Amino acid sequence: MGKRNYQFHRSELFRRLGWLVVPVLFWQLDTLGNLSIASIQESNNSTCQDCCDYWCTTMNCVKEAAQLWQLMNHSADPCVNFDEFACGKFYKEADIPDERGYAESWDISNEKIRKILEEILSEEIKPKDRHHQRMRKLFMKSCMDIEQRERIGLQPFLETKFAEEWPTLKGRAWKETKNFSLEEMVLLYSRFNPFFNIHVVEDHENLPHKAIDITPLETGFLDSFQYQRGRHSNLVMAYETKLREMAVELGADPVTAAQDAAAFVDWQAQFFKGKNFFLIDIMEFNLSSLYSNSNLSRLGVPQAISALFGSVNITLGDNVQIIVYDRRVFNKIKVAIEKMTEREIRNVFGFTYAATRVFVTKRMQEISDKLEEVQTGNSFKKPLIRRCVEAVSNHFSLSLSKEYVNSAISNTAKNALAEMYERTKEIFREILNNTSWMARSSKQAALDKLESIALINVLPEEGFDDDSLDMVYKNFVMSGENYYENIETSIREAEMKNLRSLKDPSEDAT
C-alpha cells in the first residue's frame, strides 16, 4: 500500500465522447486562424504569395470559412479589438436557443452536428447493415416509440429485486431483517452500489498495465456544492420533490414517499454539511491490504470487487493495483452509515437505483423536467428526437461516432487534418529541440511522449472498422419494442466489458 501522485485521470466522458468533437474543434480553429491571417493581410493591402500554402482551399474548409466570415464585424480593426472583429456580427444577430438564456459561436457547429446525427439515426434498418448498426437503430426505434414505452410502463423495474426490497415501495408490509449486514447487501447488489464506483482504468504509472479504480460516490444527483446553498434551498427542495413524486409514480403510499424522500435528502444534506470534497488523497492497495483496511472492508469494498470480477471469471491476485480515491470520504460514509437504520440504508439503494432507470415514461420525464427547470431557470422541454439522440450517443458512442465521421468529414478534410497533425508535431519537436533550459533526460522523455501521440487520438475513425465495432457490440442484443430492457442490457454489457478489460485488452473499445 502506498500514496500515489495521480496527476492525470481521464474521465469516462472524455474517453468515450471527447474525441468525437476533436476533428470539428481542430478544423474550426485551423479555419479561423487561416481566415484571420487572410483578413488582416487584406486590411493591410499585403500580398498572399508567402502564405498561400496555408490557406484552406477544400470545399469543406471554404464553407466553414464562409460561415465564420458571416460572424465577423469587418469594420472593426483587429489590432484594436480582435474579439469584435472576429465575432462582432454574431454578438449583434445571434439567436438565443430556446433551451438556454445565452448563445455561443459553437452553437452553429452544435446545431449542424445535431442535425447530422438526427439524420443518421432516422435511417431505417437495411439488409446490408452490420450488427452494430442494426443494434443502434433498434435502440433508437425503441426510444422513439413512446406509445410502446407507455404500454410497457414501469413494470420491468417493479419486477426487479431492487423494487421488491425497497422499503418506500413496500410501505407497512416491509419488515426489518434479522442480523442485517451492509457488507452482505453490498455483495448481493455488487453490480450496483450507491456508495462507491468500481472501474478498470489504465494505470498511467505502470503502462500498459491496468488498475482497478475505486471512487466514492455522492449518492443522488445533487453534489456537495449544491447542498452548500442550504437544506431548504429551491434546488434541494425541487430534488426532494422529484424523489417523492418518482416513488409515488412507482406505487408508493404518498405519505410514506414524502417521509422517506425527506429523510434521504436530510441524510445527504447532513453528510455534505459545511465541507466540499475533492479527490486529493489517492492511495494504492492490493486486494489483501484492502481487506486489512477496516473502514473499506466494513463498507464491503473488497468483497464487492471480488464478487464483480468473479462474475466475469476473473480471480484477482495481489499483483493487481487497486487505486482508492480520497479515503476521507470513505471514512465519512462509514461513520454516517453506522448511524443509519436498515430502512434508511435500503432506501439509499432504492432511491439512487430507481433514479438511474425509471425515467422512461411521459409522467416520469415530466417529474425529471421540473427539477431541470429549477436548475437551469428555463422551461424548455427537449423534443423526443433530441432526447433519443442523446441516449444513443451515450449507449452507442463508438458506432455513432464512426457514422458521423463518415457522413460529415470528407476524405479531403481527413487528409488535411492528418497533415495539420503532422505539422503540429513538427513544430513541437522543433520547440523541444531548441529549448536550452530542459535537462537532457527530460527533453528526451518529452520527445518520446510526442512521438507516441498517434493519429487515432485526433481522428477516431482510424482503427474502428465494422468488424471491430461488431465485436464491441456483439453482446448488445437490442429490441425495437422494449426501451427499458435495452438500457439495462447496454449498462450491463458495458460494465462487463470494462471488467474483462483488466485481463483482455480487446475489451478496451468501450
XYZ file of C-alpha atoms in Angstrom:
510
model
C 0.000 0.000 0.000
C 1.328 3.454 -0.792
C 0.484 7.012 -1.637
C 0.200 7.885 -5.302
C 0.660 11.192 -7.083
C -2.011 10.755 -9.735
C -1.940 13.899 -11.837
C -3.910 12.662 -14.788
C -7.157 10.739 -14.511
C -9.122 10.651 -17.744
C -12.878 10.898 -17.244
C -15.175 8.369 -18.889
C -16.975 11.106 -20.784
C -13.711 12.311 -22.353
C -12.576 8.775 -23.096
C -15.786 7.829 -24.881
C -17.031 11.022 -26.463
C -14.438 13.751 -26.253
C -12.601 12.719 -29.382
C -15.785 12.886 -31.442
C -15.618 16.666 -31.166
C -11.866 16.932 -31.700
C -11.930 16.889 -35.535
C -14.546 19.633 -35.585
C -12.664 21.649 -32.972
C -9.305 21.400 -34.720
C -10.810 22.087 -38.117
C -12.644 25.213 -36.997
C -9.617 26.526 -35.123
C -7.468 25.965 -38.190
C -10.068 27.656 -40.396
C -10.410 30.616 -38.047
C -6.663 31.040 -37.924
C -6.319 30.963 -41.702
C -9.258 33.298 -42.152
C -7.859 35.768 -39.621
C -4.488 35.813 -41.358
C -6.173 36.420 -44.689
C -8.376 39.205 -43.303
C -5.535 41.014 -41.581
C -3.432 40.826 -44.719
C -6.327 42.128 -46.780
C -6.766 45.077 -44.401
C -3.054 45.853 -44.702
C -3.135 45.569 -48.535
C -0.416 42.929 -48.469
C 0.022 40.096 -50.940
C -0.704 36.458 -50.216
C 2.231 34.892 -52.026
C 4.071 33.999 -48.829
C 1.086 32.410 -47.108
C -0.997 30.752 -49.811
C 0.235 27.279 -48.898
C -1.528 27.637 -45.558
C -4.916 28.878 -46.802
C -7.775 26.424 -46.844
C -8.863 25.511 -50.345
C -11.000 22.401 -49.874
C -14.776 22.685 -50.313
C -15.450 21.932 -46.636
C -12.918 24.479 -45.449
C -14.271 27.155 -47.769
C -17.799 26.516 -46.449
C -16.607 26.794 -42.863
C -14.645 29.930 -43.699
C -17.724 31.490 -45.279
C -19.767 30.772 -42.159
C -17.107 32.269 -39.921
C -16.845 35.280 -42.248
C -20.536 35.952 -41.685
C -19.975 36.138 -37.917
C -17.320 38.848 -38.194
C -17.518 42.629 -37.970
C -15.348 43.617 -40.926
C -15.442 47.301 -39.988
C -13.579 46.627 -36.732
C -9.805 46.911 -36.572
C -8.403 43.523 -35.460
C -5.351 45.252 -33.996
C -7.593 47.328 -31.706
C -10.371 44.864 -30.818
C -9.845 41.415 -32.249
C -12.846 39.989 -30.382
C -15.201 42.485 -32.039
C -13.506 41.871 -35.392
C -13.856 38.081 -35.151
C -17.324 37.836 -33.560
C -18.985 41.249 -33.738
C -21.782 40.310 -36.139
C -22.510 37.169 -34.146
C -22.930 39.251 -30.975
C -25.373 41.513 -32.769
C -27.502 38.981 -34.648
C -27.252 35.647 -32.788
C -30.489 33.890 -31.876
C -30.734 32.718 -28.269
C -31.521 28.958 -28.211
C -34.854 28.025 -26.650
C -33.236 25.826 -24.025
C -30.743 28.433 -22.779
C -30.526 32.074 -21.877
C -27.348 32.645 -23.872
C -25.754 31.814 -27.219
C -22.245 30.758 -28.196
C -20.481 30.760 -31.531
C -20.166 26.989 -31.208
C -23.974 26.737 -31.314
C -23.722 26.861 -35.105
C -21.478 23.803 -35.141
C -23.526 22.081 -32.447
C -26.705 22.592 -34.441
C -25.050 21.178 -37.564
C -23.820 18.151 -35.645
C -27.236 17.597 -34.077
C -28.974 17.662 -37.465
C -26.465 15.230 -38.941
C -26.923 12.846 -36.003
C -30.708 13.075 -36.249
C -30.486 12.264 -39.951
C -28.206 9.292 -39.289
C -30.455 7.954 -36.542
C -33.615 8.377 -38.595
C -32.462 5.781 -41.126
C -34.388 2.512 -41.324
C -32.685 -0.849 -40.876
C -31.233 -2.113 -44.155
C -30.417 -5.718 -45.137
C -26.734 -4.848 -45.557
C -26.415 -3.199 -42.130
C -23.747 -4.567 -39.823
C -24.595 -5.851 -36.340
C -23.554 -2.646 -34.567
C -25.682 -0.592 -36.975
C -28.768 -2.782 -36.519
C -28.491 -2.740 -32.732
C -28.032 1.042 -32.706
C -31.085 1.517 -34.922
C -33.205 -0.837 -32.798
C -32.214 1.113 -29.689
C -33.233 4.350 -31.404
C -36.522 2.810 -32.563
C -37.402 1.681 -29.044
C -36.615 5.148 -27.695
C -38.758 6.930 -30.277
C -41.738 4.573 -29.842
C -43.254 6.492 -26.942
C -46.600 4.664 -27.240
C -44.915 1.286 -26.731
C -42.917 2.711 -23.836
C -46.182 3.808 -22.222
C -47.723 0.361 -22.745
C -44.797 -1.333 -21.019
C -44.663 1.373 -18.376
C -42.609 0.814 -15.230
C -43.364 -2.878 -14.797
C -39.842 -4.054 -15.747
C -38.420 -2.029 -12.859
C -41.117 -3.144 -10.409
C -40.166 -6.771 -11.071
C -36.523 -6.267 -10.034
C -35.095 -7.220 -6.642
C -34.375 -3.540 -6.005
C -38.066 -2.688 -6.135
C -39.110 -5.776 -4.192
C -36.801 -4.901 -1.280
C -37.209 -1.108 -1.328
C -38.952 -0.114 1.949
C -40.546 3.001 0.444
C -42.437 0.894 -2.092
C -43.267 -1.890 0.359
C -44.793 0.549 2.848
C -46.174 -1.077 6.002
C -45.520 -4.516 4.554
C -41.760 -4.002 4.858
C -40.126 -5.663 7.875
C -36.588 -5.440 9.200
C -34.412 -8.493 8.682
C -32.521 -10.299 11.413
C -28.764 -9.694 11.575
C -28.749 -7.130 8.759
C -25.256 -6.646 7.296
C -24.170 -3.849 4.986
C -21.330 -6.000 3.644
C -23.784 -8.741 2.676
C -26.054 -6.210 0.994
C -23.153 -4.721 -0.963
C -22.177 -8.240 -2.012
C -25.756 -9.086 -3.034
C -26.074 -5.898 -5.090
C -22.462 -5.854 -6.278
C -23.474 -4.621 -9.750
C -24.973 -1.502 -8.237
C -23.631 0.423 -5.275
C -24.708 3.927 -4.244
C -21.627 4.494 -2.087
C -18.689 3.747 -4.382
C -17.867 3.015 -8.021
C -15.578 0.238 -9.288
C -13.964 0.706 -12.692
C -10.978 -0.602 -14.651
C -8.653 2.151 -15.889
C -5.236 2.486 -17.449
C -2.503 2.550 -14.816
C -0.696 5.672 -16.010
C 2.254 4.978 -13.707
C 2.664 1.435 -14.996
C 1.602 1.332 -18.653
C 0.393 -0.781 -20.404
C -0.999 -2.444 -17.283
C -4.468 -1.811 -15.888
C -5.618 -0.847 -12.414
C -8.895 -1.004 -10.518
C -10.261 2.422 -9.701
C -12.391 2.863 -6.530
C -14.150 6.208 -6.245
C -16.632 7.291 -3.557
C -19.963 8.328 -4.994
C -22.044 11.295 -3.953
C -25.326 9.411 -3.802
C -28.106 11.027 -5.760
C -27.993 13.761 -8.385
C -27.015 16.779 -6.289
C -23.353 17.175 -5.454
C -21.741 18.621 -2.349
C -21.568 22.135 -3.805
C -25.320 22.321 -4.339
C -26.016 21.355 -0.747
C -23.972 24.329 0.444
C -26.936 26.523 -0.519
C -28.847 25.075 2.415
C -31.169 22.166 3.081
C -34.262 24.172 2.157
C -32.925 25.957 -0.921
C -35.124 25.880 -4.017
C -32.852 23.394 -5.755
C -32.630 20.940 -2.854
C -36.381 21.099 -2.277
C -37.008 20.503 -6.001
C -34.742 17.465 -5.766
C -36.728 16.156 -2.808
C -39.947 16.699 -4.773
C -38.533 14.706 -7.684
C -37.714 11.755 -5.420
C -41.115 11.868 -3.725
C -43.084 12.068 -6.971
C -40.929 9.346 -8.508
C -41.718 6.992 -5.623
C -45.448 7.771 -5.785
C -45.485 7.103 -9.530
C -43.888 3.727 -8.790
C -46.747 2.897 -6.435
C -45.571 4.120 -3.033
C -48.003 5.484 -0.485
C -47.826 9.321 -0.795
C -47.253 9.850 2.941
C -44.551 7.179 3.101
C -42.916 8.536 -0.056
C -42.832 12.059 1.388
C -41.315 10.902 4.682
C -38.674 8.684 3.098
C -37.686 11.204 0.402
C -37.262 13.900 3.074
C -35.207 11.546 5.256
C -32.986 10.622 2.303
C -32.303 14.275 1.448
C -31.789 15.080 5.164
C -29.094 12.418 5.283
C -27.376 13.781 2.199
C -27.544 17.366 3.451
C -26.008 16.343 6.766
C -23.328 14.299 5.024
C -22.222 17.237 2.859
C -22.722 19.904 5.503
C -20.019 22.531 5.723
C -17.426 20.886 3.521
C -16.700 20.300 -0.146
C -14.897 17.139 -1.181
C -12.080 16.954 -3.676
C -10.201 13.883 -4.902
C -6.846 14.789 -3.388
C -5.911 11.756 -1.292
C -5.070 8.809 -3.531
C -3.809 5.531 -2.087
C -2.621 2.340 -3.754
C -3.638 -1.083 -2.430
C -3.639 -4.716 -3.446
C -6.569 -6.978 -2.585
C -5.037 -8.288 0.660
C -4.232 -4.832 2.012
C -7.722 -3.686 1.025
C -9.265 -6.428 3.179
C -6.955 -5.331 6.005
C -8.283 -1.758 5.900
C -11.101 -1.848 8.463
C -13.081 1.110 7.086
C -13.043 -0.075 3.479
C -13.685 -3.678 4.468
C -16.685 -2.754 6.629
C -18.155 -0.906 3.660
C -17.803 -4.083 1.633
C -15.343 -2.602 -0.878
C -13.001 -5.616 -1.254
C -15.949 -8.023 -1.105
C -17.711 -6.158 -3.920
C -14.526 -6.134 -6.020
C -14.065 -9.892 -5.664
C -17.732 -10.551 -6.489
C -17.759 -8.294 -9.540
C -14.655 -9.747 -11.148
C -15.771 -13.250 -10.205
C -18.909 -12.633 -12.281
C -16.693 -12.426 -15.401
C -14.494 -15.368 -14.302
C -11.535 -13.263 -13.158
C -9.815 -14.227 -9.914
C -7.818 -11.322 -8.553
C -4.336 -11.737 -7.156
C -2.255 -9.266 -5.189
C -0.392 -8.246 -8.348
C -3.355 -6.064 -9.422
C -3.126 -2.441 -8.326
C -6.247 -1.007 -6.667
C -6.382 2.788 -6.568
C -8.630 4.298 -3.893
C -9.625 7.939 -4.201
C -9.983 10.073 -1.083
C -10.254 7.781 1.922
C -11.590 10.730 3.921
C -14.882 10.463 2.068
C -14.982 6.696 2.579
C -14.355 7.203 6.279
C -17.169 9.729 6.460
C -19.506 7.372 4.593
C -18.716 4.611 7.091
C -19.400 6.863 10.083
C -22.661 8.069 8.545
C -23.849 4.545 7.720
C -23.164 3.334 11.244
C -25.818 5.807 12.440
C -28.412 4.699 9.881
C -31.179 2.138 10.306
C -31.633 -0.769 7.916
C -34.622 1.004 6.403
C -32.593 4.151 5.727
C -29.747 2.182 4.135
C -32.104 0.225 1.884
C -33.803 3.471 0.872
C -30.443 4.904 -0.209
C -30.098 1.909 -2.537
C -33.722 2.199 -3.662
C -33.864 5.918 -4.444
C -30.491 6.103 -6.190
C -31.025 2.974 -8.293
C -34.533 3.974 -9.374
C -33.367 7.456 -10.334
C -30.977 5.927 -12.911
C -33.581 3.660 -14.520
C -37.223 4.709 -14.373
C -37.438 7.953 -16.355
C -38.755 6.213 -19.467
C -42.439 7.224 -19.368
C -44.061 10.580 -20.088
C -45.013 11.160 -16.465
C -41.544 10.258 -15.197
C -39.992 12.599 -17.750
C -42.280 15.405 -16.555
C -41.082 14.786 -12.994
C -37.447 14.958 -14.109
C -38.035 18.076 -16.225
C -39.330 20.023 -13.217
C -36.012 19.640 -11.420
C -34.108 20.581 -14.572
C -36.238 23.713 -14.878
C -35.225 24.784 -11.364
C -31.568 24.006 -12.135
C -31.454 25.927 -15.419
C -34.190 28.522 -14.937
C -35.593 27.517 -18.314
C -38.863 25.743 -19.045
C -37.801 24.498 -22.489
C -38.645 20.823 -22.997
C -36.378 18.868 -25.314
C -38.221 17.188 -28.189
C -38.273 13.400 -28.127
C -35.847 13.009 -31.013
C -33.227 15.105 -29.232
C -33.577 13.047 -26.066
C -33.211 9.858 -28.096
C -30.159 11.139 -29.985
C -28.529 11.866 -26.620
C -29.455 8.388 -25.362
C -27.973 6.678 -28.426
C -24.854 8.851 -28.101
C -24.416 7.564 -24.544
C -25.037 3.878 -25.253
C -23.589 3.518 -28.783
C -20.950 6.240 -28.799
C -18.387 4.394 -30.940
C -20.840 3.189 -33.571
C -22.478 6.601 -33.868
C -19.125 8.396 -33.945
C -17.991 6.312 -36.901
C -21.207 7.105 -38.772
C -20.804 10.795 -38.007
C -17.209 10.916 -39.214
C -18.153 9.097 -42.423
C -21.133 11.394 -43.038
C -19.718 14.762 -42.049
C -15.981 14.694 -42.730
C -14.754 14.178 -46.282
C -11.581 12.307 -47.162
C -10.038 15.619 -48.218
C -10.767 17.058 -44.788
C -9.377 13.950 -43.081
C -6.180 14.233 -45.095
C -5.923 17.917 -44.230
C -6.409 17.092 -40.562
C -3.703 14.439 -40.740
C -1.389 16.980 -42.392
C -2.143 19.508 -39.663
C -1.434 16.827 -37.067
C 1.995 16.131 -38.579
C 2.730 19.859 -38.892
C 1.832 20.412 -35.236
C 4.118 17.584 -34.123
C 6.912 19.016 -36.249
C 6.558 22.443 -34.625
C 6.559 20.984 -31.097
C 9.570 18.835 -31.970
C 11.429 21.938 -33.126
C 10.481 23.833 -29.953
C 11.744 20.990 -27.763
C 14.996 20.613 -29.689
C 15.677 24.355 -29.432
C 14.914 24.517 -25.705
C 18.042 25.077 -23.630
C 16.628 25.075 -20.091
C 15.437 21.434 -20.066
C 17.606 18.625 -18.759
C 18.629 16.145 -21.442
C 16.620 13.311 -19.850
C 13.507 15.491 -19.537
C 13.813 16.651 -23.125
C 14.177 13.076 -24.360
C 11.152 11.991 -22.308
C 9.131 14.831 -23.827
C 10.245 13.872 -27.337
C 9.340 10.231 -26.698
C 5.926 11.299 -25.479
C 5.434 13.458 -28.563
C 6.270 10.554 -30.863
C 3.848 8.286 -29.005
C 0.874 10.528 -29.836
C -0.884 8.583 -32.562
C -3.250 9.872 -35.214
C -6.049 7.830 -33.636
C -6.160 10.440 -30.862
C -7.002 13.068 -33.463
C -9.021 11.080 -35.984
C -11.038 8.413 -34.114
C -12.300 6.663 -37.233
C -8.893 5.037 -37.599
C -8.958 1.552 -36.058
C -12.756 1.411 -35.739
C -13.740 -0.674 -38.739
C -17.061 -2.516 -38.922
C -15.569 -5.834 -37.823
C -14.113 -4.220 -34.701
C -17.363 -2.453 -33.876
C -19.335 -5.658 -34.326
C -17.054 -7.225 -31.729
C -17.503 -4.267 -29.377
C -21.285 -4.615 -29.504
C -21.513 -8.386 -30.003
C -23.484 -8.898 -26.760
C -25.620 -5.786 -27.157
C -28.818 -7.547 -28.248
C -31.439 -4.833 -28.667
C -35.190 -4.966 -29.201
C -37.198 -2.415 -31.127
C -40.059 -2.753 -28.634
C -38.556 -2.544 -25.128
C -36.586 0.601 -24.326
C -36.177 -0.197 -20.619
C -34.622 -3.607 -21.294
C -32.366 -2.084 -23.949
C -30.994 0.369 -21.390
C -30.455 -2.449 -18.888
C -28.661 -4.558 -21.498
C -26.406 -1.688 -22.540
C -25.463 -0.771 -18.965
C -24.795 -4.405 -18.032
C -22.742 -5.243 -21.122
C -20.667 -2.048 -20.927
C -19.873 -2.822 -17.292
C -18.874 -6.417 -18.053
C -16.661 -5.304 -20.955
C -14.918 -2.894 -18.630
C -14.338 -5.606 -16.022
C -12.987 -8.036 -18.637
C -10.597 -5.360 -19.935
C -8.486 -5.904 -16.798
C -7.164 -9.093 -18.426
C -8.260 -8.743 -22.057
C -7.042 -5.626 -23.958
C -9.517 -6.346 -26.773
C -12.321 -5.246 -24.430
C -10.933 -1.700 -24.227
C -13.080 -0.241 -27.007
C -15.870 0.951 -24.713
